[in-house]
Short mmCIF file of C-alpha atoms and ligand atoms in Angstrom, two decimals:
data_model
loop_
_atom_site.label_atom_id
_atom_site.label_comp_id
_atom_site.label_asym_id
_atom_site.label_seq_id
_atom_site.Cartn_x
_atom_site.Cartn_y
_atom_site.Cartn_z
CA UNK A 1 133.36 91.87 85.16
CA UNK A 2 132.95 88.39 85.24
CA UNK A 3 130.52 88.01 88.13
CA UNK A 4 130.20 83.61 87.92
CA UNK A 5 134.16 83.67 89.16
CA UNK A 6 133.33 86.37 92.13
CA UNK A 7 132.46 85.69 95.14
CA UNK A 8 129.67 88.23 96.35
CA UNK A 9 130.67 91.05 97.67
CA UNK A 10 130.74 91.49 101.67
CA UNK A 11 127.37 93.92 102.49
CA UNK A 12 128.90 96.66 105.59
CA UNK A 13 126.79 96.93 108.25
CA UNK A 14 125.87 100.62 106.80
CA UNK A 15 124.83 99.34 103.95
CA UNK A 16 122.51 96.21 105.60
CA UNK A 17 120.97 99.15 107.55
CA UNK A 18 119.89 101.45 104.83
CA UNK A 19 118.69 98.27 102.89
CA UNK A 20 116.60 97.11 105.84
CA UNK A 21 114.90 100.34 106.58
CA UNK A 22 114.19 100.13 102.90
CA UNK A 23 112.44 96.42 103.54
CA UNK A 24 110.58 97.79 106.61
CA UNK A 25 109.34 101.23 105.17
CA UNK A 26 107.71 99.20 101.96
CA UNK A 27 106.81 96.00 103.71
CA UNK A 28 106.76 96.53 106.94
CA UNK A 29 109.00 93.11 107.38
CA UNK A 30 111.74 93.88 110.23
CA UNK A 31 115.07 91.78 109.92
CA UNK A 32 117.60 90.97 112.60
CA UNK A 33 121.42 91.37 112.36
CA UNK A 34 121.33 87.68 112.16
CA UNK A 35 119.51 88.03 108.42
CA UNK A 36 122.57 89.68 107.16
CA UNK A 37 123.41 87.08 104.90
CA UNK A 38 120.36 86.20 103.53
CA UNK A 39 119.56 90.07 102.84
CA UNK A 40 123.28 89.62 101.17
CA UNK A 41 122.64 86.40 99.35
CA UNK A 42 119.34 87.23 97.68
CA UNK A 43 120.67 91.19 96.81
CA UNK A 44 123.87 89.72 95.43
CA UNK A 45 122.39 87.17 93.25
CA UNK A 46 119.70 89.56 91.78
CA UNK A 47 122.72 92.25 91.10
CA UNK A 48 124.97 89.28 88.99
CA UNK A 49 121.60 88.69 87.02
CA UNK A 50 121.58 92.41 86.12
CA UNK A 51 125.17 92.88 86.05
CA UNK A 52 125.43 95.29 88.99
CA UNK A 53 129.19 95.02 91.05
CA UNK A 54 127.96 97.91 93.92
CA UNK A 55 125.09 97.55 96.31
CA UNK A 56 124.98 101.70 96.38
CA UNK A 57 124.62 101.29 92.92
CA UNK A 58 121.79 98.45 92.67
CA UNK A 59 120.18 100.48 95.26
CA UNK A 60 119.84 104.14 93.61
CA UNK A 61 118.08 101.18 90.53
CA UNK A 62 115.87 99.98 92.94
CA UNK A 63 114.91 103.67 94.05
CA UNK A 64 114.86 105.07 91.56
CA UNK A 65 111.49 106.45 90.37
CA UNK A 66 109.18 104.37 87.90
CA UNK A 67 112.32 101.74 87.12
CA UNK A 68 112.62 101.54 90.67
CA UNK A 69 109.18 100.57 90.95
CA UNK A 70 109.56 97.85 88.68
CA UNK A 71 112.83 96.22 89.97
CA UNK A 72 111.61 96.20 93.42
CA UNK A 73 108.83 93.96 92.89
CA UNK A 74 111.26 91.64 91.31
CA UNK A 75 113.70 92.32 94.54
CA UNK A 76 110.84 91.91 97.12
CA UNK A 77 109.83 88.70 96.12
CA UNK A 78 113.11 86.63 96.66
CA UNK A 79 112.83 88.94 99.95
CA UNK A 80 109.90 87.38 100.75
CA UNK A 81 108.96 83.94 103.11
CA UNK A 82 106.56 82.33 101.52
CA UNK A 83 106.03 79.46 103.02
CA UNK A 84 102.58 77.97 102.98
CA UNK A 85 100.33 74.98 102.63
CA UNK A 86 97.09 73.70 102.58
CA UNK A 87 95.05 73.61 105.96
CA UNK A 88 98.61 74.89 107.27
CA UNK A 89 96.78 74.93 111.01
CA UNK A 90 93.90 72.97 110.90
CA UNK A 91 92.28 74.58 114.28
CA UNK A 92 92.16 77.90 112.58
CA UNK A 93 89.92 76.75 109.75
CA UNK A 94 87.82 74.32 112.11
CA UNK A 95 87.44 78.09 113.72
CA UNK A 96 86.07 79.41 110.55
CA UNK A 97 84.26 76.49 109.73
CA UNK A 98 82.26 76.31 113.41
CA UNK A 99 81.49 80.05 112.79
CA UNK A 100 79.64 79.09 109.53
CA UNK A 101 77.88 76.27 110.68
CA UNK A 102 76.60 78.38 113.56
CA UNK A 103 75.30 80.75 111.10
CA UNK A 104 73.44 77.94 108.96
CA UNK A 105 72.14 76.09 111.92
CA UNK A 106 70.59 79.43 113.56
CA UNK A 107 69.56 80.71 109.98
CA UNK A 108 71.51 83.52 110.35
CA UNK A 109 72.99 83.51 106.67
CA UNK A 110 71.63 86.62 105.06
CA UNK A 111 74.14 88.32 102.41
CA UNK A 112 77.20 86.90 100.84
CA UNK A 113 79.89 85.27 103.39
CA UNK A 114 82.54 87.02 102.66
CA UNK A 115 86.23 85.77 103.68
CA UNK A 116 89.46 88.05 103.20
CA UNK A 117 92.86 85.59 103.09
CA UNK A 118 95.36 88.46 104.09
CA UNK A 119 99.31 87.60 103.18
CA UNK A 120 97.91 84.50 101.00
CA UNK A 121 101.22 83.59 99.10
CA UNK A 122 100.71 81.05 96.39
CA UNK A 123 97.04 80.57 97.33
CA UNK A 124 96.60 77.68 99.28
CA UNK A 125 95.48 79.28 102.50
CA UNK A 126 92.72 81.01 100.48
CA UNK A 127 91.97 78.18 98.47
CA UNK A 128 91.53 75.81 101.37
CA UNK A 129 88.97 78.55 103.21
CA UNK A 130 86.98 78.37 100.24
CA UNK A 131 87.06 74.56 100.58
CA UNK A 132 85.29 74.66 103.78
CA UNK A 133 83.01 77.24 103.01
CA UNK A 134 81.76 75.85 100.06
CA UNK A 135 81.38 72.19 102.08
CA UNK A 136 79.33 74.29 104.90
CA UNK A 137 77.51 75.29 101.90
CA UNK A 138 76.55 71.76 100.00
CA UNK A 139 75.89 70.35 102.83
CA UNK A 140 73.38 72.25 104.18
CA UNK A 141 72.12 72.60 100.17
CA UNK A 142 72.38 76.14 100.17
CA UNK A 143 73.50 78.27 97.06
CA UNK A 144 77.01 79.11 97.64
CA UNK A 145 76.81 82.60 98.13
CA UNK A 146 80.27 83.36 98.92
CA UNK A 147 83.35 85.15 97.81
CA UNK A 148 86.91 84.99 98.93
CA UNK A 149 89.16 87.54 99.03
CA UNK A 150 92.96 87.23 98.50
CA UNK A 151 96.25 89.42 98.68
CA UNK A 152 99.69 89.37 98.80
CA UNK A 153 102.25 91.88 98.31
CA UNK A 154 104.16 89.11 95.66
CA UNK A 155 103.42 89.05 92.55
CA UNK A 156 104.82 86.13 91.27
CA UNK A 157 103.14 84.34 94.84
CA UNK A 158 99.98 85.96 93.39
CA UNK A 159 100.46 84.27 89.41
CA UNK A 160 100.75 81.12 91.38
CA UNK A 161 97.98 81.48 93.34
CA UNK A 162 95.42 82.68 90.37
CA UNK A 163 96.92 79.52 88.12
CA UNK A 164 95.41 77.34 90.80
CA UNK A 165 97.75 74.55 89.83
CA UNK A 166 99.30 72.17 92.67
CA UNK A 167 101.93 69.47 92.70
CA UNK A 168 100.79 66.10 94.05
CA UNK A 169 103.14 66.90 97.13
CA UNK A 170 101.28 70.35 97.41
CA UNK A 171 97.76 68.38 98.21
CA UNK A 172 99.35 65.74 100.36
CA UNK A 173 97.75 67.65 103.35
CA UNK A 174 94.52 67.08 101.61
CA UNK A 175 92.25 64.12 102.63
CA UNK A 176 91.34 62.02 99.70
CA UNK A 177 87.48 63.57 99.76
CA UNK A 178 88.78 67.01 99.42
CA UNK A 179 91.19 65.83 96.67
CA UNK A 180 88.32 64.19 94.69
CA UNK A 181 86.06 67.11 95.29
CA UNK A 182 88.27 69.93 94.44
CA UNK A 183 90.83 69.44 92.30
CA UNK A 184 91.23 67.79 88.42
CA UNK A 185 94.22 65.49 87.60
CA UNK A 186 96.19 67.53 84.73
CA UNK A 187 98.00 63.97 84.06
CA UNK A 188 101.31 65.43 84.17
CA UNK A 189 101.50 65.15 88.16
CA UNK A 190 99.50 68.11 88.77
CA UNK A 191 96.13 69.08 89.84
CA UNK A 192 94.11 72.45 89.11
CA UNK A 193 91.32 73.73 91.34
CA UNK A 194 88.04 73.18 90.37
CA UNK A 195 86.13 76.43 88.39
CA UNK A 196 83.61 75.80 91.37
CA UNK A 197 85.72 76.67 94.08
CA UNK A 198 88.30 79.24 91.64
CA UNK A 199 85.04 81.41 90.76
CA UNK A 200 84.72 82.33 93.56
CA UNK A 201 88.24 83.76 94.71
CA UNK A 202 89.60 86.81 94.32
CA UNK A 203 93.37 87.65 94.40
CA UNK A 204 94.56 91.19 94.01
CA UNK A 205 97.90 92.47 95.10
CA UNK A 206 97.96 94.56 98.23
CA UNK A 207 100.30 95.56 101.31
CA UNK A 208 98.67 95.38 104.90
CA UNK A 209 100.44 98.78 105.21
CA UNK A 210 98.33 100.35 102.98
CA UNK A 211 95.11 98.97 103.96
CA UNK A 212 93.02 102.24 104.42
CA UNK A 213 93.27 102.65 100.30
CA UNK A 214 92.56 98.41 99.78
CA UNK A 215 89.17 98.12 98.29
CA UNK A 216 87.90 95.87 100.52
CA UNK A 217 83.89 96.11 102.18
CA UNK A 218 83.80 94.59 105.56
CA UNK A 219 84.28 90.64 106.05
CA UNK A 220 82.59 87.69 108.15
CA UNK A 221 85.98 86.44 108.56
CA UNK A 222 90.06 87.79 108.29
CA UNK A 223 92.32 84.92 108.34
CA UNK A 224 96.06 85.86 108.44
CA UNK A 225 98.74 83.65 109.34
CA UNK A 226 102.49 83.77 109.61
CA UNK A 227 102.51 87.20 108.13
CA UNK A 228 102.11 89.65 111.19
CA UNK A 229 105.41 87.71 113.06
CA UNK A 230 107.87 89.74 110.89
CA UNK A 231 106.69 93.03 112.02
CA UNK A 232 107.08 94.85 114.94
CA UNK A 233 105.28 94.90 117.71
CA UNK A 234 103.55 98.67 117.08
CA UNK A 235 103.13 97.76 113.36
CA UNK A 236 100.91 94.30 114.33
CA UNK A 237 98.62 96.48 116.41
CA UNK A 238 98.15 98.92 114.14
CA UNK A 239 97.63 96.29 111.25
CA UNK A 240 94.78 94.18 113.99
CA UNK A 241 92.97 97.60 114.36
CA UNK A 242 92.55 98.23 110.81
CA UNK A 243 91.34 94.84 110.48
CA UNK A 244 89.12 95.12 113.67
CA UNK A 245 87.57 97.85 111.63
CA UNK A 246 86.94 95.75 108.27
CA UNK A 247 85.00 93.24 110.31
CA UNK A 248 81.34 92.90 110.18
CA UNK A 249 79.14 92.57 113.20
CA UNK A 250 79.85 89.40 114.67
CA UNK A 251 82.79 88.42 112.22
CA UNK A 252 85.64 86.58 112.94
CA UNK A 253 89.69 87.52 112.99
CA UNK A 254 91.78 84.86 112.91
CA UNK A 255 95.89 85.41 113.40
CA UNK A 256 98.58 82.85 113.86
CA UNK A 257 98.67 81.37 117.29
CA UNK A 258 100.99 83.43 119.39
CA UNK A 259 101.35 86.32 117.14
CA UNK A 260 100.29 89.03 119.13
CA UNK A 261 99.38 86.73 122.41
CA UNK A 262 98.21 90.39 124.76
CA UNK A 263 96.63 91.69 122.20
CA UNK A 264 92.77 93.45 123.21
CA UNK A 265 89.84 94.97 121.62
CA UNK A 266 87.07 96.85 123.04
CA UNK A 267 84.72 95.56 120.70
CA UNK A 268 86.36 92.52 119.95
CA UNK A 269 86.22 89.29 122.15
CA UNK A 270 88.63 86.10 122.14
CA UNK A 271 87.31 82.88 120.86
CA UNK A 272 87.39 80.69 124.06
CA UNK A 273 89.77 77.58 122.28
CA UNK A 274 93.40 78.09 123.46
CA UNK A 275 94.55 75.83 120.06
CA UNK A 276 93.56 79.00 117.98
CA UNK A 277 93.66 82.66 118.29
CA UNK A 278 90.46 83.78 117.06
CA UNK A 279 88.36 86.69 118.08
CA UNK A 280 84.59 87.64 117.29
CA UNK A 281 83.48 90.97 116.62
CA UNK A 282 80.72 91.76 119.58
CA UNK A 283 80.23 95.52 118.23
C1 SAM B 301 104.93 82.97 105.29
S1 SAM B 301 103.80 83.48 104.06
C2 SAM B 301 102.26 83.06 104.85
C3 SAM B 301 101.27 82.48 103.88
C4 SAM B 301 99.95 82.02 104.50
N1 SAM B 301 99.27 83.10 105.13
C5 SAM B 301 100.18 80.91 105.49
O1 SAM B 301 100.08 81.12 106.71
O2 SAM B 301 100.44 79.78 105.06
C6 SAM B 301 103.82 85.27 104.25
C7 SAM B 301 103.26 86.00 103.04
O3 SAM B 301 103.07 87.37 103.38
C8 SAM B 301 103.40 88.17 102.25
N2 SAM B 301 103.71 89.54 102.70
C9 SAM B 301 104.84 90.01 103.26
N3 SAM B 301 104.74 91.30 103.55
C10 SAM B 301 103.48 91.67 103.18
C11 SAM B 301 102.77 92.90 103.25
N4 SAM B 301 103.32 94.01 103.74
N5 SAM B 301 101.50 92.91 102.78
C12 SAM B 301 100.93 91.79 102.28
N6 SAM B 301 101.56 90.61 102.18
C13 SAM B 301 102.83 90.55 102.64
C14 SAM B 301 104.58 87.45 101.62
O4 SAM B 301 104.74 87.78 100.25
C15 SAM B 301 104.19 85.97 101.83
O5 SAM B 301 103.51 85.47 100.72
#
């Protein structure tokens, strides 16, 4: 078959169905009819590479026991939206960064500060918490006891991330102190992340639907953004409780403004700024 000259074939609506229950069983990620032809796109283009003509067929691959396995996390990442920048929404990491400087100013800072960047893509979300971290740090000239936390259910998004290398474009959000501070012109219109700052991340790959076997201790903050939207409205809840749980006393979750605007917890309180949604752990 000479796939180049072939238009992709048309996915029924049968077959978009079994494919996203597929998505939302592994991922959690819901799509709507009107995703159709992106699911269709990115199946069909990863089927010509391999040299698949059926989607029944390309789907008993992807099932398929230990092979399965192995194609999927090649399938899942084209799924995937991974969108991200540096300082993507400022408030939120002023959020963090208040809760820190609390904790210095009322010499509160006893064991390591420990941050967990949930969903963190290519790494600039975690990267840019442990910018502000280590700053609360310096400036108060404490050691930087500290340790961030990173994971993603990509794996390429997590090679990225652990490369720590950045296009100029990538660190336009960057002001020219953090630039200077944090990252080393490679000469070739890229910039790596200082050992400083990469020493102390961690990035390990992980699915928020499995976070009861993560290996994760309990966290001053959990910071995740633009992850939680594509899920349904049960799944977010359940997802905020098991994070409620991984929170230390008087630790900080922050989600993406808007994500799951009703959302309560008994021993959680919301952080009184309406530009973030941020709550503290009171338990
Ligand atoms: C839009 S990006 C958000 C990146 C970053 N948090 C931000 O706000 O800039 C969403 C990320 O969530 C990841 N993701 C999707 N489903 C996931 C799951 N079940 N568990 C963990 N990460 C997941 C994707 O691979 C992607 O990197």
């Amino acid at each position: 078959m000479i796939w180049s000259l072939q238009k992709a074939p048309a996915l029924s609506t049968e077959a978009f169905d079994q494919w996203c229950k597929l998505l939302e069983e592994r991922t959690g990620i819901s799509l709507s009819p009107q995703q159709q032809p992106f699911l269709q796109t990115q199946i069909s283009m990863r089927m010509r590479e391999l040299g698949f003509a059926e989607y029944s067929e390309y789907y008993r691959r992807v099932t398929d026991g230990i092979w399965g396995r192995a194609e999927w996390s090649v399938l899942v990442d084209r799924l995937m939206v991974k969108e991200t920048s540096f300082f993507r929404h400022r408030h939120s990491f002023e959020c963090v960064r208040q809760l820190l400087q609390n904790r210095i100013d009322n010499g509160q800072i006893g064991g390591s500060f420990d941050v967990w960047s949930v969903g963190c893509s290519t790494g600039e979300e975690p990267y840019s918490l442990a910018m502000l971290v280590n700053d609360c740090f310096e400036l108060a000239q404490l050691k930087p006891y500290f340790g961030v936390f990173a994971t993603d259910i990509s794996m390429p998004a997590l090679s990225k991330a652990r490369s720590g290398v950045y296009s100029e474009r990538k660190l336009e959000p960057l002001s020219s102190h953090e630039k200077l501070r944090y990252f080393r012109d490679l000469g070739d219109g890229n910039y790596k992340v200082a050992d400083k700052l990469q020493d102390r991340l961690c990035f390990s790959q992980g699915s928020v639907l499995e976070l009861k076997s993560m290996p994760v201790e309990k966290m001053d903050v959990i910071f995740c953004q633009n992850l939680l939207i594509y899920f349904r409205r049960w799944r977010r809840r359940e997802i905020l409780q098991g994070f409620a749980d991984r929170l230390k006393p008087n630790g900080m979750l922050v989600i993406g403004l808007g994500e799951t605007p009703d959302w309560k917890h008994p021993q959680l309180a919301r952080v009184r700024d309406e530009r973030v949604q941020a709550y503290r752990r009171i338990g």
